[in-house]
Coordinates of N, CA and C in Angstrom, one line a residue:
X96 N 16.1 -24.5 -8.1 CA 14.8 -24.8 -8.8 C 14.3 -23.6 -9.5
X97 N 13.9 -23.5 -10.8 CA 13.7 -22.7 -11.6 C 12.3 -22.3 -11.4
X98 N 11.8 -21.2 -11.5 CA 10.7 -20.9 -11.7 C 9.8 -21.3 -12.8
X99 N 8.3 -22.1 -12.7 CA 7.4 -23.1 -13.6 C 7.0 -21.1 -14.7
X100 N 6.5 -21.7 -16.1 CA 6.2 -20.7 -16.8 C 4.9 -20.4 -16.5
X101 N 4.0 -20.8 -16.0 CA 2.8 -20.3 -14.9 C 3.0 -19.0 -14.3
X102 N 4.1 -19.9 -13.8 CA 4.6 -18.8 -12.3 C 5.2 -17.6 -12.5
X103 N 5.8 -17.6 -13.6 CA 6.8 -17.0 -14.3 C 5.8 -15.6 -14.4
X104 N 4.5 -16.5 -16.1 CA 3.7 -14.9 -15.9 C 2.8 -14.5 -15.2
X105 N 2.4 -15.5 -13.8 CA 1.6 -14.8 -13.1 C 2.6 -14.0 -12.7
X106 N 3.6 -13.3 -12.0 CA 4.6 -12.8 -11.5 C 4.4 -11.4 -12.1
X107 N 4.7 -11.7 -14.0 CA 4.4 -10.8 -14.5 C 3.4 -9.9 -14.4
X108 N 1.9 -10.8 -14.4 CA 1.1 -10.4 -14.3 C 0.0 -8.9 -13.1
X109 N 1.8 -9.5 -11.9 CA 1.8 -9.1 -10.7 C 1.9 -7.9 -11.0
X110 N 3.4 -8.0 -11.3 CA 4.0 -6.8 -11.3 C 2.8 -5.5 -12.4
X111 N 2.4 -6.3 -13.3 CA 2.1 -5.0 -14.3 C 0.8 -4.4 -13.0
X112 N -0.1 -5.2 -12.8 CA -1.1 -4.8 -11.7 C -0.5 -3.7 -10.6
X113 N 0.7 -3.8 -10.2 CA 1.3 -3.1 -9.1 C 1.3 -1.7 -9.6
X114 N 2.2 -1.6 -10.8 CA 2.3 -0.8 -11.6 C 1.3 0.6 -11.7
X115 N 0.3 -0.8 -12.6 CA -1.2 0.3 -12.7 C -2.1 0.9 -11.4
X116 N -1.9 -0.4 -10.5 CA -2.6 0.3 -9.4 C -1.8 2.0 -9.0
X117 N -0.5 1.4 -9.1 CA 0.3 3.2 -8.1 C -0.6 4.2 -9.3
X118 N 0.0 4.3 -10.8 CA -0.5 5.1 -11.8 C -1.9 5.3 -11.4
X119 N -3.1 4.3 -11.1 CA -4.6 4.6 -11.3 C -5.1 5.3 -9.7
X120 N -4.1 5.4 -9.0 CA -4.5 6.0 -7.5 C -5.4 4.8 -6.9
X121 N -5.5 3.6 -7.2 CA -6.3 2.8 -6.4 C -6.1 2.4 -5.1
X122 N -6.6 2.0 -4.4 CA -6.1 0.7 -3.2 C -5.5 -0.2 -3.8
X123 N -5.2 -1.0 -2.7 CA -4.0 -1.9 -3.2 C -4.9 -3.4 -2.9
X124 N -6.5 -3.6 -3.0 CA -6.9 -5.0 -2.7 C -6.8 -5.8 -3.7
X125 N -7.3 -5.3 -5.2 CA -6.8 -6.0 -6.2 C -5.5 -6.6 -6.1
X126 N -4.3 -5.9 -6.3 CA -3.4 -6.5 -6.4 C -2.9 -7.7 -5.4
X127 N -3.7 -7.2 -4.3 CA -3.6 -8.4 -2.9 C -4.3 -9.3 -3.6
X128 N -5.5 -9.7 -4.2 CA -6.0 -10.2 -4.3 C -5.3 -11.6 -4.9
X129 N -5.3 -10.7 -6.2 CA -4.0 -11.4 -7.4 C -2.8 -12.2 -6.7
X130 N -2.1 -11.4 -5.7 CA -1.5 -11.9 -5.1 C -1.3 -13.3 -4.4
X131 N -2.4 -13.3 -3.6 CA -2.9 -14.3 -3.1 C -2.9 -15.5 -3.7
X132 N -3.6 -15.5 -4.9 CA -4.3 -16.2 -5.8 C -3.3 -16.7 -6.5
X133 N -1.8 -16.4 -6.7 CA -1.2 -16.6 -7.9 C -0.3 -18.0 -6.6
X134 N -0.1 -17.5 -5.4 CA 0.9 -18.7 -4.7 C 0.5 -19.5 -4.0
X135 N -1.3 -19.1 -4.0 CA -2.1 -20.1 -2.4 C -2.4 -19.4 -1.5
X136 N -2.1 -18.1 -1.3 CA -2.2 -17.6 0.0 C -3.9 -17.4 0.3
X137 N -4.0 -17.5 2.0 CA -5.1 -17.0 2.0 C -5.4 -15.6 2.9
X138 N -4.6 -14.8 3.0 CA -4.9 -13.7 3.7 C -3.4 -12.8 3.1
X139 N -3.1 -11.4 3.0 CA -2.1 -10.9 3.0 C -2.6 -9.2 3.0
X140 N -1.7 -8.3 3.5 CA -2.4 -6.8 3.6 C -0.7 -6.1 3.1
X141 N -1.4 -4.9 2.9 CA -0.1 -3.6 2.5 C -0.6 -2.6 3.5
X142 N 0.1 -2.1 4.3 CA 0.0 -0.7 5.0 C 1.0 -0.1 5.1
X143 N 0.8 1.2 6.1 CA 2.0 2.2 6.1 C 2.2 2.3 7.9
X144 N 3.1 2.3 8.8 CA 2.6 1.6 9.9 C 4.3 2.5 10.5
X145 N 3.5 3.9 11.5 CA 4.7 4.4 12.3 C 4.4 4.2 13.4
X146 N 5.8 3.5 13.8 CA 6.0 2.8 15.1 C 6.2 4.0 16.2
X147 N 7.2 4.6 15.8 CA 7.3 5.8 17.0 C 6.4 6.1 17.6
X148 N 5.4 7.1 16.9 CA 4.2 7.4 16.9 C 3.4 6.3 17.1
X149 N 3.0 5.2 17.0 CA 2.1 4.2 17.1 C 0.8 4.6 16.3
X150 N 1.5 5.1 15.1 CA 0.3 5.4 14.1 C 0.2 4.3 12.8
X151 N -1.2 4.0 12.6 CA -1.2 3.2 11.0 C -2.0 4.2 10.3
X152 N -1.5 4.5 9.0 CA -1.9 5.2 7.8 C -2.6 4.3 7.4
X153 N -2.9 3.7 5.7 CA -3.3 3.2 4.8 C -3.4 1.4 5.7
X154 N -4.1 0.5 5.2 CA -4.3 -1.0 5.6 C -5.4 -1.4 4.8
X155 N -4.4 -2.1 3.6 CA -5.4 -2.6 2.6 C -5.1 -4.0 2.9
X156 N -6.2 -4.6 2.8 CA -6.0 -6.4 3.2 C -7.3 -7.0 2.0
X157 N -6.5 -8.3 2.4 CA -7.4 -9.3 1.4 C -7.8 -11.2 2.6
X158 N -9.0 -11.0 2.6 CA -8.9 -12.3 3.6 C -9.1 -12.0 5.0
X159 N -9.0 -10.9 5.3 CA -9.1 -10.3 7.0 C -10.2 -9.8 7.4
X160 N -10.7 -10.5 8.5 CA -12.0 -9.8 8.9 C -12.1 -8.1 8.8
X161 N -13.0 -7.5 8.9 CA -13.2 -5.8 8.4 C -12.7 -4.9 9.6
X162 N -12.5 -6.0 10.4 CA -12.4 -5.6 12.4 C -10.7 -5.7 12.3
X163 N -10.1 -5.7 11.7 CA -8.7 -6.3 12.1 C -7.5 -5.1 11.8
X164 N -8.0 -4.5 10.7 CA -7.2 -3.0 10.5 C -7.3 -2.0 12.0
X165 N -8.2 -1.6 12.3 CA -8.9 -0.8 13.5 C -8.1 -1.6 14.9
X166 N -8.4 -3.0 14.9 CA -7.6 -3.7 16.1 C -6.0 -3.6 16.0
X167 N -5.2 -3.7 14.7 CA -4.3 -3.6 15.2 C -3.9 -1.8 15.1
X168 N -4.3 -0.8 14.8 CA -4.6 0.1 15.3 C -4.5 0.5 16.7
X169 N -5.6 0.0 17.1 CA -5.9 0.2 18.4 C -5.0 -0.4 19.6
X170 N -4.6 -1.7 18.8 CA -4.1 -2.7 20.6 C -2.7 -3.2 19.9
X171 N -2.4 -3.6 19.0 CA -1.2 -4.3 18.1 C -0.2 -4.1 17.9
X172 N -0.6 -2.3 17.3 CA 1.2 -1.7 16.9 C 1.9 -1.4 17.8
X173 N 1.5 -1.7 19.0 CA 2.5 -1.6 19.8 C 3.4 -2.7 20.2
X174 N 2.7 -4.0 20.1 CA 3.5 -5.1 21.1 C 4.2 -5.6 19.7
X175 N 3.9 -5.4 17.8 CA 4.0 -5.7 17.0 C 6.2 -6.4 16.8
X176 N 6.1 -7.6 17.5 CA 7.5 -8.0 16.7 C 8.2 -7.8 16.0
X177 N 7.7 -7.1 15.0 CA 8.4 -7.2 13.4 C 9.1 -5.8 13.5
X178 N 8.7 -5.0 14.3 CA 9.3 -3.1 14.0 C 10.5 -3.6 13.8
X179 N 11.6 -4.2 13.8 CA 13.2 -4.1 13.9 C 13.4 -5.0 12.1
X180 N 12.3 -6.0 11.8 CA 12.2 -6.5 10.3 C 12.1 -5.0 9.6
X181 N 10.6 -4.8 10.1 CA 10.7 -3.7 8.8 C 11.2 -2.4 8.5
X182 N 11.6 -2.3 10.3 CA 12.3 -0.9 10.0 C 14.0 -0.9 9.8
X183 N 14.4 -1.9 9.9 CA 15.9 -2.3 9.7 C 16.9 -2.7 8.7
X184 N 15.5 -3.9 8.1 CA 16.3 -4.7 7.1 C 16.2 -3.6 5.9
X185 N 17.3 -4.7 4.8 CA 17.1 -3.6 3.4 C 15.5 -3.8 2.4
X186 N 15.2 -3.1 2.2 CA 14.0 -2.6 1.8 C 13.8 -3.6 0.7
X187 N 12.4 -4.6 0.5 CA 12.5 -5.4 -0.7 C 13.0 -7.0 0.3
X188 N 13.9 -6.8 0.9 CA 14.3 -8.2 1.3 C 13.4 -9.4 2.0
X189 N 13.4 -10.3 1.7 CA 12.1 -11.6 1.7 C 12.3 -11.6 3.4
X190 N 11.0 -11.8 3.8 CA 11.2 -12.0 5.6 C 10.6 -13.0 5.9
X191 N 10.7 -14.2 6.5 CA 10.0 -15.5 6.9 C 9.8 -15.6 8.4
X192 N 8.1 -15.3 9.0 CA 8.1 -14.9 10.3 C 8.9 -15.6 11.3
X193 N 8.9 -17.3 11.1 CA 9.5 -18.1 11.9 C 10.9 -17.6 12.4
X194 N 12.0 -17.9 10.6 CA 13.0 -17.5 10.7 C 13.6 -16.3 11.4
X195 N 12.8 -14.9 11.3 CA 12.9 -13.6 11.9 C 12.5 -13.9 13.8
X196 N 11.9 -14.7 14.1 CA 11.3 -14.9 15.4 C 12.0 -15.8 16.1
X197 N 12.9 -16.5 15.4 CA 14.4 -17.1 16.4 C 13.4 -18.8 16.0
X198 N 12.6 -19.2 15.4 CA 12.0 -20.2 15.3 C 10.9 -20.6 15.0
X199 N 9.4 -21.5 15.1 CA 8.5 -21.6 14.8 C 7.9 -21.6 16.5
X200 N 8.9 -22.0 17.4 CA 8.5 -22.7 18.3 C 8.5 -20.9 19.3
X201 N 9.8 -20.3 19.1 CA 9.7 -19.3 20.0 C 8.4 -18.1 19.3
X202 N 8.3 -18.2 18.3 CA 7.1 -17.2 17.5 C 6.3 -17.8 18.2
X203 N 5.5 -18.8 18.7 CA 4.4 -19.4 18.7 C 3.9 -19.4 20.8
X204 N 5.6 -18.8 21.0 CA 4.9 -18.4 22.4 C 4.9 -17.1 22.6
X205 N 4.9 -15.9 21.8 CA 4.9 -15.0 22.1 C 3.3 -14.6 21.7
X206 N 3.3 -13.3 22.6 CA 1.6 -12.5 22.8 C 1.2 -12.2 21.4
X207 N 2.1 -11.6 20.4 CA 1.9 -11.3 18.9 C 0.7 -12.3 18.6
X208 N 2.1 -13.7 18.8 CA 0.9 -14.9 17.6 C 0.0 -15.3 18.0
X209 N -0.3 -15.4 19.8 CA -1.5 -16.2 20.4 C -2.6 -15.0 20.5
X210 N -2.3 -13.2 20.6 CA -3.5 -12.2 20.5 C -4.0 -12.2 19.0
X211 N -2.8 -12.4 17.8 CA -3.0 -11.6 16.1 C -3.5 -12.8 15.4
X212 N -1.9 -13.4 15.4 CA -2.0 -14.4 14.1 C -2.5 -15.9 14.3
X213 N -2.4 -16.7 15.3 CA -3.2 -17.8 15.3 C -4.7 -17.9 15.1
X214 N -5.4 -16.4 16.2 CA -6.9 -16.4 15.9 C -7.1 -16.2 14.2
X215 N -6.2 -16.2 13.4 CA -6.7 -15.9 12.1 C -6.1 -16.5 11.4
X216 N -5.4 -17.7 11.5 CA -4.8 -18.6 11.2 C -3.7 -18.7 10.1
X217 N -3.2 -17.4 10.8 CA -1.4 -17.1 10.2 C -0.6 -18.0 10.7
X218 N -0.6 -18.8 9.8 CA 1.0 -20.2 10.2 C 2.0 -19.2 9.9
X219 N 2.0 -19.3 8.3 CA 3.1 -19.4 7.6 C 3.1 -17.8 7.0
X220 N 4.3 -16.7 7.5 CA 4.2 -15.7 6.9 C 5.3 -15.1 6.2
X221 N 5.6 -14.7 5.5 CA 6.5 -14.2 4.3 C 5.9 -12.4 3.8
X222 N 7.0 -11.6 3.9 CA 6.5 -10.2 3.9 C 8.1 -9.6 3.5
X223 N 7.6 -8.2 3.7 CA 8.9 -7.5 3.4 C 8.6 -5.8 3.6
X224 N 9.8 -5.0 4.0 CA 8.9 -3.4 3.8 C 9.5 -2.9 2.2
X225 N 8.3 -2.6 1.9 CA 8.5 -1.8 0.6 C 9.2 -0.5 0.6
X226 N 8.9 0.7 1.3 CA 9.1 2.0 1.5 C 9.9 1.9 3.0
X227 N 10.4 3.7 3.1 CA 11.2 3.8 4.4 C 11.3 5.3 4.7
X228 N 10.8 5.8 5.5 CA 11.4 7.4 5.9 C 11.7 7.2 7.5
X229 N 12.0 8.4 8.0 CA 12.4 8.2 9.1 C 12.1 7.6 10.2
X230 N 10.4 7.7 10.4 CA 9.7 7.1 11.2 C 8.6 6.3 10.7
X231 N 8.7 6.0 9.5 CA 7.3 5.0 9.0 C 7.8 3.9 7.9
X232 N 7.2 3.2 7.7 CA 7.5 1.9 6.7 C 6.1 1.3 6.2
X233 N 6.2 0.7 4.8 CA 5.1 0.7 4.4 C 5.5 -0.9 3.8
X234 N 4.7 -1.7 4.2 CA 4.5 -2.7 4.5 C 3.8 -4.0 3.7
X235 N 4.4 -4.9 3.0 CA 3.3 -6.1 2.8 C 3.5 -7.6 3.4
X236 N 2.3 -8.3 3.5 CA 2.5 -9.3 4.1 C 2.0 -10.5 3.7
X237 N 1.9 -11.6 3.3 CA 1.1 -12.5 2.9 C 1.0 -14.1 3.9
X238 N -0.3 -14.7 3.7 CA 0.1 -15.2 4.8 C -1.0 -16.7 4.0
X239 N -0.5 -17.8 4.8 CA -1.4 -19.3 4.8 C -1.4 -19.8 6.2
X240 N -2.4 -20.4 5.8 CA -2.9 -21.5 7.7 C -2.5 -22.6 7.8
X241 N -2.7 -23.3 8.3 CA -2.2 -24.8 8.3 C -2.4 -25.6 7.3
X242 N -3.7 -25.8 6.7 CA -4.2 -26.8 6.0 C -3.6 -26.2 4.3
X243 N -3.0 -24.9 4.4 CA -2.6 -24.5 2.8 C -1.1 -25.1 2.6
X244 N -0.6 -25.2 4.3 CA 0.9 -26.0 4.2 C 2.0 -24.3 4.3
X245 N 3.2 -24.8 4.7 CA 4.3 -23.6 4.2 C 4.4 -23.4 2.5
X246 N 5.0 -22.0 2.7 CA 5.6 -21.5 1.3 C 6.7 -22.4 1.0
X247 N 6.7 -22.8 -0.4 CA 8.0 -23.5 -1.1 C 9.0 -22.4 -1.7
X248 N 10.6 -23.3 -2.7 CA 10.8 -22.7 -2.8 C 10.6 -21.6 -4.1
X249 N 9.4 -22.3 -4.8 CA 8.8 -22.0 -5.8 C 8.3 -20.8 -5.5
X250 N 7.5 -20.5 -4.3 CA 6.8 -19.2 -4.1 C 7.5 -17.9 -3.6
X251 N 8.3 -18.6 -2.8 CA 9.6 -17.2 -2.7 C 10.3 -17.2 -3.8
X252 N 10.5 -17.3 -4.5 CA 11.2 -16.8 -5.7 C 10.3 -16.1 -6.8
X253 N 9.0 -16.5 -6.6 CA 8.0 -15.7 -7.4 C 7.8 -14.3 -6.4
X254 N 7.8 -14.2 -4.9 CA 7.4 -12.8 -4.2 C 9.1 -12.1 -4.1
X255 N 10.2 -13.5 -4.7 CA 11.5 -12.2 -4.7 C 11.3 -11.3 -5.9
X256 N 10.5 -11.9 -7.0 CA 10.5 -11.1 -8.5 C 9.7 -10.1 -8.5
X257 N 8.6 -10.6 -7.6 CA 7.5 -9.6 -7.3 C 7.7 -8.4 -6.1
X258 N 8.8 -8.4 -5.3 CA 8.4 -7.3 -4.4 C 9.0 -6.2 -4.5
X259 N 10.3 -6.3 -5.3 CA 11.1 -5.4 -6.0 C 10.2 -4.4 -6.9
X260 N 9.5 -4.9 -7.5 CA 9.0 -4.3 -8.5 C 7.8 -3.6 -7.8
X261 N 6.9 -4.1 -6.7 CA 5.9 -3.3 -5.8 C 6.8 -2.4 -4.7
X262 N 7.8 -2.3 -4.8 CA 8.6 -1.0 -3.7 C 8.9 -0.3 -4.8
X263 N 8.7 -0.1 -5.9 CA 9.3 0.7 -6.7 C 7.4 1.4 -7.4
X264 N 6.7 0.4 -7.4 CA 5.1 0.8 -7.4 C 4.5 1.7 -6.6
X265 N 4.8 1.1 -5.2 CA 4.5 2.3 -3.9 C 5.3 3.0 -4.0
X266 N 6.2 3.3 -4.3 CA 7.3 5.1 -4.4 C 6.4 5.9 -5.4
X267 N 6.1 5.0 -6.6 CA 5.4 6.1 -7.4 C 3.8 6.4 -7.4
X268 N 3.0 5.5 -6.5 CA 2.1 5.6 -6.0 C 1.9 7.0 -4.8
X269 N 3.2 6.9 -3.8 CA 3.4 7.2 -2.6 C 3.8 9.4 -3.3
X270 N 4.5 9.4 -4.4 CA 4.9 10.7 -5.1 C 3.6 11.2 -5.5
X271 N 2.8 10.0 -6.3 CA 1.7 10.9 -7.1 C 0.1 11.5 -6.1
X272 N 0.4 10.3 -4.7 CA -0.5 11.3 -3.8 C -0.2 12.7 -3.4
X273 N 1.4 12.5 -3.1 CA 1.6 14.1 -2.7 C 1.6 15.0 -3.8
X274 N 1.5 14.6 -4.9 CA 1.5 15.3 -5.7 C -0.2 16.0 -5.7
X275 N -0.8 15.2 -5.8 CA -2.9 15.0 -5.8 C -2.6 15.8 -4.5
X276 N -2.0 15.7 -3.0 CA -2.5 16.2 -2.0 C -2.2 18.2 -2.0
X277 N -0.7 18.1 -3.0 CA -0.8 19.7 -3.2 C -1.1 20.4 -4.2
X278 N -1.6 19.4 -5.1 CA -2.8 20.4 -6.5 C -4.0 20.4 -5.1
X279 N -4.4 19.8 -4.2 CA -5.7 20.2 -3.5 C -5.5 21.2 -2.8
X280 N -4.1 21.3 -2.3 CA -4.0 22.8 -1.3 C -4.3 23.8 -2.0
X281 N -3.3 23.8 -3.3 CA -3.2 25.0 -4.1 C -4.7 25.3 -4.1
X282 N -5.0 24.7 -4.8 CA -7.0 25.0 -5.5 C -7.8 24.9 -4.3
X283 N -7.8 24.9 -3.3 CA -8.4 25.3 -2.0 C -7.7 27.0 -2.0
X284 N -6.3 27.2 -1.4 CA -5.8 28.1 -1.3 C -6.5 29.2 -2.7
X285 N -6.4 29.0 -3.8 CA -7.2 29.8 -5.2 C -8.7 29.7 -4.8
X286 N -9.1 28.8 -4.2 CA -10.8 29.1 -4.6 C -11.2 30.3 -3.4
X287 N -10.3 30.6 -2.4 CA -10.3 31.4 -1.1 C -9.9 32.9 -1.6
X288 N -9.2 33.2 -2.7 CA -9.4 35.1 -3.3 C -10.2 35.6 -3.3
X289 N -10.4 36.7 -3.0 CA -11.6 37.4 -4.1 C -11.5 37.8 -5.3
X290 N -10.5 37.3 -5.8 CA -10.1 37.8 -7.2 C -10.3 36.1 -8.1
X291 N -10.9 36.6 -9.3 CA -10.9 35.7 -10.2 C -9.8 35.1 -11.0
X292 N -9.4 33.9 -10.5 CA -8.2 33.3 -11.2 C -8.6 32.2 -12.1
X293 N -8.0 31.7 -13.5 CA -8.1 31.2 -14.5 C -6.7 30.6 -15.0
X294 N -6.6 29.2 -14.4 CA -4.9 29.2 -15.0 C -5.2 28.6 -16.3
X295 N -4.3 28.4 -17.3 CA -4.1 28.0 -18.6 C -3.1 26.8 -19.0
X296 N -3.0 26.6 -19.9 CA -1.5 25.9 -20.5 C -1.2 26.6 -21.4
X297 N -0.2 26.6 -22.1 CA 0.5 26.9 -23.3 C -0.8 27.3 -24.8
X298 N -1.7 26.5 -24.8 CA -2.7 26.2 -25.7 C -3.5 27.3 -25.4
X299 N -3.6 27.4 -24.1 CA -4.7 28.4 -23.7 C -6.0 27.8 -23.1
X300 N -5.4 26.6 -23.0 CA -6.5 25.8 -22.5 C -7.0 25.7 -21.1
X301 N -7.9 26.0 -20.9 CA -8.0 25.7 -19.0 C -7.5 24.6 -18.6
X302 N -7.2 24.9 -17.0 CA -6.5 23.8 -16.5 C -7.4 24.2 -15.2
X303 N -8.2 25.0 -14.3 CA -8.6 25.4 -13.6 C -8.7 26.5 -13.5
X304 N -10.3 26.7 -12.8 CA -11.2 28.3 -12.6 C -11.5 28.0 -11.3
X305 N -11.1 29.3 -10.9 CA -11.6 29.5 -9.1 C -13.2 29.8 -9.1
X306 N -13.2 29.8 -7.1 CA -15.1 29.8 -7.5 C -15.2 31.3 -7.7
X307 N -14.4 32.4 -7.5 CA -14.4 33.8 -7.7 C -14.9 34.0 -9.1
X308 N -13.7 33.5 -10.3 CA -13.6 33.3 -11.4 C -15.4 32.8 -11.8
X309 N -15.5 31.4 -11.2 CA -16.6 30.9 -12.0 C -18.1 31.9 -11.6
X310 N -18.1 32.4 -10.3 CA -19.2 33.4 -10.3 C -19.3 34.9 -11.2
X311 N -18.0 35.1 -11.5 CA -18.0 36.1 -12.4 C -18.5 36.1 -13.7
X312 N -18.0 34.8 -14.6 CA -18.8 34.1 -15.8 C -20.2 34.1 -15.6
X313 N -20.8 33.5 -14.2 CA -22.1 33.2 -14.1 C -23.2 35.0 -14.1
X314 N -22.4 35.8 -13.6 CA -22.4 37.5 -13.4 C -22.8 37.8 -14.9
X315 N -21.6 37.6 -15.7 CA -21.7 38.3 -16.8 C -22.4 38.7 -17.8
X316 N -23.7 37.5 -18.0 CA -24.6 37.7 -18.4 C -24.1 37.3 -19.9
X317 N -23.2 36.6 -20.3 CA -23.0 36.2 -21.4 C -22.0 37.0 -21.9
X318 N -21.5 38.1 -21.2 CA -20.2 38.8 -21.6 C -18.8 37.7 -21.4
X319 N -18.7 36.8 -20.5 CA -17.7 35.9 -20.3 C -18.4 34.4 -20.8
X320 N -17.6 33.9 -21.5 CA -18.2 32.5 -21.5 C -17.5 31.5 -21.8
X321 N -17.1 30.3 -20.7 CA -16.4 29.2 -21.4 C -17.1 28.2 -22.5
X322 N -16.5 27.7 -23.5 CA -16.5 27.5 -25.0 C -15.7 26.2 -24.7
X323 N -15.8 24.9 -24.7 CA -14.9 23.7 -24.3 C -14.6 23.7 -23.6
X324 N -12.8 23.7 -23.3 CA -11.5 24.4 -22.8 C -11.2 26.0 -22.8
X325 N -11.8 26.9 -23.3 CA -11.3 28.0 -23.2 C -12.4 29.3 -23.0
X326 N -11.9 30.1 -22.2 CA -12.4 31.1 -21.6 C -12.5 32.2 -22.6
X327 N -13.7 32.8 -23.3 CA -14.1 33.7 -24.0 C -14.8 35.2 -24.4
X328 N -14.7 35.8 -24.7 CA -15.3 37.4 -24.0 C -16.5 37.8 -25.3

């Protein structure tokens, strides 16, 4: 069955949103949103979730009470079924909870679905992990209740086009934090001298003044003075 041309550019539409979110440093609820909205779903979340440690990083959701990140936090990641899905399979690959759970029938007696996902009326779930390091995985999931019915095979073929393209969004999402987290060391580390530092570019343009630097301008009494971008005597 071919994908409808609807589906086709909401898909597109997906992916470019994925995109922009990693580039714009946003959260990831918009794109859940979109997400949602493009196959029916009524709930779906992205996090970053180490099992070892029984730590959750990031838990952006769409559809989930405000109480549900913190709970499974607190009581969830531990008893959570899926660690061997997300930390095993290959990265990107479509996961159908039933299927992964030996059934609909054996999913539906275990503590997971009668503590998590029935009170919130997760029938039908379809997910995958985006990322992978040694001890953590980063995570999306999308989900329907009863009355929205199962995913077809229309809609897994729209989240196979789409999740490839959001594991490759959170990599470059997941770089440009660490990137933002050690321009903040450095410029913590610089504002801590006593000596006045002023980096540049090629242009001569500022790029950052320490607070040493900027009380010295403020000192000078008009002997130092920034002019735009550049530092002047």
């Amino acid at each position: 069955m071919e994908m409808g041309k609807k589906s086709y550019r909401d898909a597109l539409q997906a992916i470019g949103l994925a995109y922009d979110t990693a580039l714009d440093g946003r959260d990831w609820t918009a794109f859940l949103d979109t997400l949602t909205e493009s196959i029916g779903a009524n709930t779906a979340m992205l996090r970053m979730v180490d099992y070892t440690h029984r730590q959750v990083g990031f838990f952006d959701t769409v559809g989930y009470d405000p109480a549900i990140p913190q709970k499974y936090r607190d009581d969830l990641v531990q008893i959570d079924p899926y660690r061997d899905a997300f930390e095993k399979l290959p990265v990107g690959e479509l996961v159908d909870a039933d299927v992964f759970m030996g059934g609909r029938g054996e999913r539906q007696r275990g503590d997971f679905y009668n503590i998590y996902e029935r009170p919130l009326g997760m029938e039908y779930i379809l997910g995958t992990s985006l990322a992978r390091t040694e001890t953590a995985s980063v995570q999306v999931g999308i989900q329907r209740n009863k009355r929205s019915g199962e995913f077809g095979v229309e809609d897994r073929e729209f989240l196979s086009l789409v999740f490839p393209h959001l594991a490759r969004a959170v990599r470059v999402w997941q770089l440009l934090e660490r990137s933002s987290s050690r321009q903040m060391l450095y410029q913590a580390a610089l504002d801590k001298l006593s000596a006045g530092v002023v980096l540049v570019d090629a242009q001569s343009r500022i790029l950052f003044v320490n607070c040493m630097a900027e009380k010295l301008v403020a000192e000078s009494k008009g002997a130092l003075f920034i002019s735009g971008n550049c530092l002047s005597a």
